[in-house]
C-alpha positions as a printed Julia matrix, in Angstrom:
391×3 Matrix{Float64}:
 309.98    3.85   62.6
 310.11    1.87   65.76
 312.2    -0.98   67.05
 309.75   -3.5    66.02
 309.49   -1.9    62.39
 312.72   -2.23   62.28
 313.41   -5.36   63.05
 310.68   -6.67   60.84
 312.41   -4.94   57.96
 315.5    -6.18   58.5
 314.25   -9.57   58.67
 312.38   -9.09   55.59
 315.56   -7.83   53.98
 317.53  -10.99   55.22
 314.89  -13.32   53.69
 314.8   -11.82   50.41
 318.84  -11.92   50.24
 319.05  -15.6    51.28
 316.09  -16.19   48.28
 318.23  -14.53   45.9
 321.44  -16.1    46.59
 320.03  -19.52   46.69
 318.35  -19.19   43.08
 321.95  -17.63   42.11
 323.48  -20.4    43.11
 321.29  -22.99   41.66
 321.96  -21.29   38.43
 325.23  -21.07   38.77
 325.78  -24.59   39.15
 323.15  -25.65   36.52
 325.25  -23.24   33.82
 328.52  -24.26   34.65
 328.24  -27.74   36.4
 325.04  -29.23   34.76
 326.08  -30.58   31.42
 328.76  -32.45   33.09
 326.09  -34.51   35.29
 323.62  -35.12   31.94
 324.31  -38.96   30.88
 325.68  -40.09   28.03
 323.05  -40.75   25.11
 322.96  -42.72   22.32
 319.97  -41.75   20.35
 319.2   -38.26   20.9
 315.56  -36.19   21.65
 315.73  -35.6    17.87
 316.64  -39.01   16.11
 320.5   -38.66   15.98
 322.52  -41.27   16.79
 325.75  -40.37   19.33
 328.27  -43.1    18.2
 331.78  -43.19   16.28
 333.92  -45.72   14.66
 337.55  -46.03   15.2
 340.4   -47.59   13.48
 338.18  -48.69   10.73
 340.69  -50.35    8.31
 341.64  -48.2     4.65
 339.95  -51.37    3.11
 335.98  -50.6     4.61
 336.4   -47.48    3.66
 336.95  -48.16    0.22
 333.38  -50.19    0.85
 331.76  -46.85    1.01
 332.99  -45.81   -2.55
 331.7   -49.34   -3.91
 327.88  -48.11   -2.8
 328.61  -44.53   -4.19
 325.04  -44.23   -4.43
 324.37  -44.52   -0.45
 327.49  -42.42    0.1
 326.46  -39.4    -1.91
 323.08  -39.52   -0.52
 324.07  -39.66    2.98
 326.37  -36.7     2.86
 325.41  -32.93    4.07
 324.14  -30.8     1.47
 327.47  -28.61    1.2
 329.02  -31.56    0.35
 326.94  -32.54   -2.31
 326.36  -29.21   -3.59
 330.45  -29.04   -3.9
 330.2   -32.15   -5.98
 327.55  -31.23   -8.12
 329.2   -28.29   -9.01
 332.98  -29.8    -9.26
 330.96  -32.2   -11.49
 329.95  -30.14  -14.37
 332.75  -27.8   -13.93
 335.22  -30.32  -14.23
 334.03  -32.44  -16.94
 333.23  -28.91  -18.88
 337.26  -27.97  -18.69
 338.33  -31.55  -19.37
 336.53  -31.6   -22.47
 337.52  -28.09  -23.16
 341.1   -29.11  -23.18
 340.27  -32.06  -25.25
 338.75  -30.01  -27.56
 341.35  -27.39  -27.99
 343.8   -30.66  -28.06
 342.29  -31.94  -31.41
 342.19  -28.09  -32.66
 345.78  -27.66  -31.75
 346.42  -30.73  -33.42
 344.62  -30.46  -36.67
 346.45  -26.84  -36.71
 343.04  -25.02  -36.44
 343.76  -22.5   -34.55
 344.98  -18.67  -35.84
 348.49  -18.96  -34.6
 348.7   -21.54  -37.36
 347.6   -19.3   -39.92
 345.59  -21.61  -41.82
 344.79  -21.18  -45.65
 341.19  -20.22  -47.08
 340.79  -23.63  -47.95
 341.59  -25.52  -44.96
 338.55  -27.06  -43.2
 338.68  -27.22  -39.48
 337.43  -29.98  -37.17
 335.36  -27.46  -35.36
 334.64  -23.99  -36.54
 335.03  -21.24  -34.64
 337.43  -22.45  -32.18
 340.37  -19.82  -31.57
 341.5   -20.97  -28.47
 340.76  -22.37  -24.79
 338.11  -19.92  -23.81
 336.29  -21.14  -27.41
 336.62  -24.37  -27.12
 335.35  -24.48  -23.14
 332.69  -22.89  -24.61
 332.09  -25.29  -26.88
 332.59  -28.09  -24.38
 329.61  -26.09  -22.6
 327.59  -25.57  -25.38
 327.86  -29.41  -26.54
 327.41  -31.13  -22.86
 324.29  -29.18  -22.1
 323.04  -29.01  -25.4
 322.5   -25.85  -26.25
 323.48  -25.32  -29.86
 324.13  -21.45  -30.52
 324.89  -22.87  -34.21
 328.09  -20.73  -33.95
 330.79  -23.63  -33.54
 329.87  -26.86  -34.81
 331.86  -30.36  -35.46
 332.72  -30.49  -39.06
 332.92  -34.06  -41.44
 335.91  -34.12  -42.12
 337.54  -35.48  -38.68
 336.5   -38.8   -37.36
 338.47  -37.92  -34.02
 336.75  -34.79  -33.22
 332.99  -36.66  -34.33
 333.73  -39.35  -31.67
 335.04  -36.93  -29.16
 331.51  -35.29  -29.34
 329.81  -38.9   -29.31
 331.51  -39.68  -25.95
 331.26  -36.65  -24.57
 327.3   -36.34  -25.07
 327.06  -39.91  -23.56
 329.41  -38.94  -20.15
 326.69  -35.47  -20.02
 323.69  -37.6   -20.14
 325.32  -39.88  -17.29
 326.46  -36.95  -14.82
 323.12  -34.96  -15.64
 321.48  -38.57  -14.76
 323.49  -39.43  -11.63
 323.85  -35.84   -9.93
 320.52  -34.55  -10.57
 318.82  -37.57   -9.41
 321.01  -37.42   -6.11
 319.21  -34.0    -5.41
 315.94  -35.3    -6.21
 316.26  -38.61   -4.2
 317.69  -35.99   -0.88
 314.89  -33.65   -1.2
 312.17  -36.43   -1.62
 313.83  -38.27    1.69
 311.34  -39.72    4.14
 314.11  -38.47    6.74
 312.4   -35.27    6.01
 309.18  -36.32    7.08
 310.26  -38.35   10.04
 310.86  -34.22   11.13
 306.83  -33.67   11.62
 306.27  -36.56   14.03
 307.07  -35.44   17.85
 307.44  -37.43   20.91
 306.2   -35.65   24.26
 309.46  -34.61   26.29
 309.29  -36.87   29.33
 307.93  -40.38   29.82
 305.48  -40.93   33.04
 304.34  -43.84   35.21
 300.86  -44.04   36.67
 298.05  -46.87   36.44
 296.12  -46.84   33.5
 292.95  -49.2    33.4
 294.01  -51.03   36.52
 297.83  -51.37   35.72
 301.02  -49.48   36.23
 301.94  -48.32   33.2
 304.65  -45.77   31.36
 303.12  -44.34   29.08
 304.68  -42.01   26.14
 302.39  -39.19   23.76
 303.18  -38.89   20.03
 301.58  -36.85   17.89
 302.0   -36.28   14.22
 302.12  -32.86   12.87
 300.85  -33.25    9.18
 297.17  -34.02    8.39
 298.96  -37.39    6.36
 299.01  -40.29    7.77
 301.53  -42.52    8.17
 300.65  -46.06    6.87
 301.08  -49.26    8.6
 302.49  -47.43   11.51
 304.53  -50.21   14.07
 305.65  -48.62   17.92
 308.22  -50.33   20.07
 311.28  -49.62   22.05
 314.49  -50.83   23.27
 315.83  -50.74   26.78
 319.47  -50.08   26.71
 321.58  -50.6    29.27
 325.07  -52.11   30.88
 324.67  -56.03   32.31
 326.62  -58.08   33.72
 326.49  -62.04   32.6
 326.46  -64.97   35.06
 330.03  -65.58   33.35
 331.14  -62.27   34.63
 330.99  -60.77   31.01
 330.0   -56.87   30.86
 327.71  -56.08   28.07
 327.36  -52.49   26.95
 324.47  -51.31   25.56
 322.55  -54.56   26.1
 319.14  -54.22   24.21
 316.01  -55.38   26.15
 312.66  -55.26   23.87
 310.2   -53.01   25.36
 306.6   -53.76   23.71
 304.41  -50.54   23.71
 300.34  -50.51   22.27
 297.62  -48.06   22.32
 293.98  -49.39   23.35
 293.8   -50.65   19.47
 297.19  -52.88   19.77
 300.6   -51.85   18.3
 300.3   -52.06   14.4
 298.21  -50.19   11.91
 297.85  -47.13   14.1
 295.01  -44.37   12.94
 297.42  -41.34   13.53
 295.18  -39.08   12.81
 295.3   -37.18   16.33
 298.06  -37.78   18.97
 297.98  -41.51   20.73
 299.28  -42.33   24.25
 301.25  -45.42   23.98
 301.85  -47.27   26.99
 303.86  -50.8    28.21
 302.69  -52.47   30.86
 305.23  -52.56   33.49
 304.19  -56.78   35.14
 306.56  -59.17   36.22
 308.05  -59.69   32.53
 308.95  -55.74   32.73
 312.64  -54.71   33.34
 310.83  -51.71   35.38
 308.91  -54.22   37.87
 311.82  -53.89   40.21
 311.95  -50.21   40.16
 310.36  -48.0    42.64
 309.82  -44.14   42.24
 313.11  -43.91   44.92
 315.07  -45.5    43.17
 314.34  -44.33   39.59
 316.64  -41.79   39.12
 319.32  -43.83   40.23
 319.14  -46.19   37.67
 321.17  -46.2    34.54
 319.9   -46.93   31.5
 317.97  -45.32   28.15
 315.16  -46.07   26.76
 314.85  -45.54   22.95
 311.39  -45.34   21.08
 310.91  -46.27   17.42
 307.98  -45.91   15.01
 308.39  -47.0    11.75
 305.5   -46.32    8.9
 304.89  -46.08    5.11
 304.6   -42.21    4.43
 301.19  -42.1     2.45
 302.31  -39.42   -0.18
 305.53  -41.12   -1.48
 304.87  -44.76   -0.16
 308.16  -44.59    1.29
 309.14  -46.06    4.64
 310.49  -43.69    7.52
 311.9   -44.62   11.36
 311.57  -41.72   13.61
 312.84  -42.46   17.04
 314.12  -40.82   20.51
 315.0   -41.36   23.73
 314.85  -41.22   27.38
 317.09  -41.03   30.42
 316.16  -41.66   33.79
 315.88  -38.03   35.04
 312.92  -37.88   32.22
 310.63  -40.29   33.22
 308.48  -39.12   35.47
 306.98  -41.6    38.35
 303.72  -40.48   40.01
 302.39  -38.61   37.02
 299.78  -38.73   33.26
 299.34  -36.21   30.3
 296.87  -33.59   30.38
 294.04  -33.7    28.08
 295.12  -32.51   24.58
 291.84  -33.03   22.29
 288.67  -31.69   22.52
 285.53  -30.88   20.92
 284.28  -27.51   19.49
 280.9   -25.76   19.23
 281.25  -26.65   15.71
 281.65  -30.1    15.86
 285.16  -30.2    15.1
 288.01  -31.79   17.02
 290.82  -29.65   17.77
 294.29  -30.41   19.26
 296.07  -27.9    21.75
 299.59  -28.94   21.29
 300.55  -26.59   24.52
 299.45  -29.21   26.5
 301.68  -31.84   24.65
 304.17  -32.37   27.12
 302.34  -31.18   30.14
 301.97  -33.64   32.96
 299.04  -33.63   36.12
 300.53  -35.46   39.32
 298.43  -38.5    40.71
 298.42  -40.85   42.61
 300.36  -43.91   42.05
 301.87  -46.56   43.72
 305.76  -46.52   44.7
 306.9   -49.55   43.03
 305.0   -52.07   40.12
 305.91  -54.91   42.79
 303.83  -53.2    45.65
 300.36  -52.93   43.45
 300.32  -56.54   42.5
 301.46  -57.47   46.49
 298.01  -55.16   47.01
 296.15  -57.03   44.05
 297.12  -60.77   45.55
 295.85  -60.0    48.87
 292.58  -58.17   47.48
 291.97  -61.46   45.7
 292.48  -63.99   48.35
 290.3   -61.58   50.85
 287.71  -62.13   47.76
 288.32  -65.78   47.84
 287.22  -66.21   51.61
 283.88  -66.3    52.36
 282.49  -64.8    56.44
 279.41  -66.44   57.73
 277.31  -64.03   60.07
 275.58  -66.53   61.51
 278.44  -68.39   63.27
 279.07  -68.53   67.16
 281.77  -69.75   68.55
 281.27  -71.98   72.08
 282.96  -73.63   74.01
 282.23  -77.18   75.06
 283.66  -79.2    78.14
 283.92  -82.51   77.53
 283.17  -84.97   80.16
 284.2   -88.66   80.3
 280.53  -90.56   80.75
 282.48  -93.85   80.32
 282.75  -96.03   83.75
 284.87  -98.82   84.54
């Protein structure tokens, strides 16, 4: 190897160190250092809301056991599971005791050493583990036939009357709770996905940010209503700072906003114009700017007629200036129409115009060029005037 081989190699060796370090140390920094930079959400990619309330006085709280309905539907399934199972247990070994109460008291049980004659208030009943049996046997109704409730004690006959009534209502209550959390449109709010970033590029003429959605289930979603909300921190002429001020952000497909046909996914877009909080923006300045923007669609699920919000977010960082979805539908040999959801998310750079302000600057002085009119035919001379006029 000569001089020149070498020197090539070495510098071949050099570049491929330098590459290597520099993608270690961008991943260094994006593993260690990266979550600290991300902003501070308040409605997450997937729905979730990122807010807490503090010193929230003992009185609201009791509130939430006033709608006990709302409180035991909202909470996690381990939770709820716990109380379904306290539930039954617990009511089963109350009325257990009560039970071996009225036995212990009616001196039914063998310690007692009743005669032949005597006639118990329940038969059968020899202590606790009988009578939570029993308890068991009457709340769920099984009826062995092995212990029953005898006539001749009113106490024990309304014990059983009461305690049939308080089974129905927990039976009722808790097993309705499981039915109304599994049938939750929450559920279904899970099948409809927004594309991961947000772009900016004209679209018939105008700037526009534009947003895919697609819903996963060959149901559609009734009555279906897009819009958004721009959140972020002003500042009032009075010198007031407002966090989390809401701006509306109005969003439509080709067909308008209301009654979508989501059938396939849609491309909903807002017109960034001069009522637009983006007018002022400019692809420079973009990812400087802080604020989120949230997206809702709300719809009637056609299945279970019940209503269902699904909603996310975006930062600046995803919003992406300059850019539109790929194509996502097309049409098969066999006349069908078939959606490739790997393109869901995937963007195509174009060409766009740096700010919303500079395209209608562009579009003002296109239309008063169109408003002038050039005639061919005229020449331009010059004339010297003489005075003809003698005194």
């Amino acid at each position: 190897m000569d001089a020149s081989d070498r020197n090539m190699f070495r510098m071949l060796i050099r570049v491929l160190t330098e590459r290597m370090f520099k993608h270690l140390r961008k991943w260094f920094v994006t593993r260690f250092f990266g979550h600290s930079r991300q902003r501070a959400r308040l409605v997450s990619k997937d729905g979730r809301c990122n807010i807490e309330f503090g010193n929230v006085e003992a009185q609201s709280r009791f509130i939430f056991f006033v709608d006990i309905w709302t409180t035991v539907l909202d909470l996690k399934w381990r939770y709820k599971m716990t109380i379904f199972i306290t539930a039954f247990l617990g009511s089963w070994f109350l009325f257990g005791l009560l039970w071996y109460a009225v036995a212990y008291i009616h001196k039914d049980l063998p310690e007692f050493r009743p005669s032949i004659n005597h006639t118990p208030c329940v038969e059968n009943i020899n202590g606790l583990t009988s009578a939570f049996l029993f308890s068991l046997e009457t709340q769920v109704t099984i009826g062995y036939g092995f212990r029953c409730v005898t006539e001749k004690c009113g106490t024990a006959i309304f014990l059983l009357i009461f305690q049939s009534i308080l089974g129905v209502i927990i039976n009722s209550f808790m097993c309705g709770a499981i039915l109304a959390k599994i049938s939750r449109s929450k559920k279904r709010a899970k099948t409809i996905t927004f594309s991961k970033n947000a772009v900016i590029s004209k679209r018939g003429g105008k700037l526009c940010l534009l947003i895919r959605v697609a819903n996963l289930r060959k149901s559609l979603l009734i009555g279906s209503h897009i819009y958004g909300k721009l959140l972020k921190t002003t500042v009032t002429p009075e010198g007031e700072t407002i966090i989390l001020d809401q701006i509306n952000i109005n969003f439509v497909v080709d067909a308008g906003n209301e009654n979508l046909f989501f059938i396939s996914p849609l491309t909903i877009y807002h017109v960034i114009d001069h009522n637009s909080p983006f007018f002022h923006m400019a692809a420079e300045t973009l990812p400087q700017q802080d604020f989120e923007l949230v997206v809702f669609l709300d719809g009637t699920v056609e299945s279970t007629s019940a209503t269902c919000q699904v909603r996310t977010s975006y930062v600046p960082e995803e919003v992406l200036w300059g850019y539109r979805f790929a194509p996502i539908v097309s049409k098969t040999k066999e006349g069908k129409y078939r959606v490739d959801f790997h393109n869901f998310s995937k963007t195509v750079e174009v060409e766009t115009p740096h700010c919303a302000m500079c395209l209608y600057n562009e579009k003002d002085a296109t239309a008063r060029m169109k408003r002038g009119y050039d005639n061919p035919n005229f020449i331009l001379s010059e004339v010297n005037e003489t005075d003809d006029t003698k005194m």
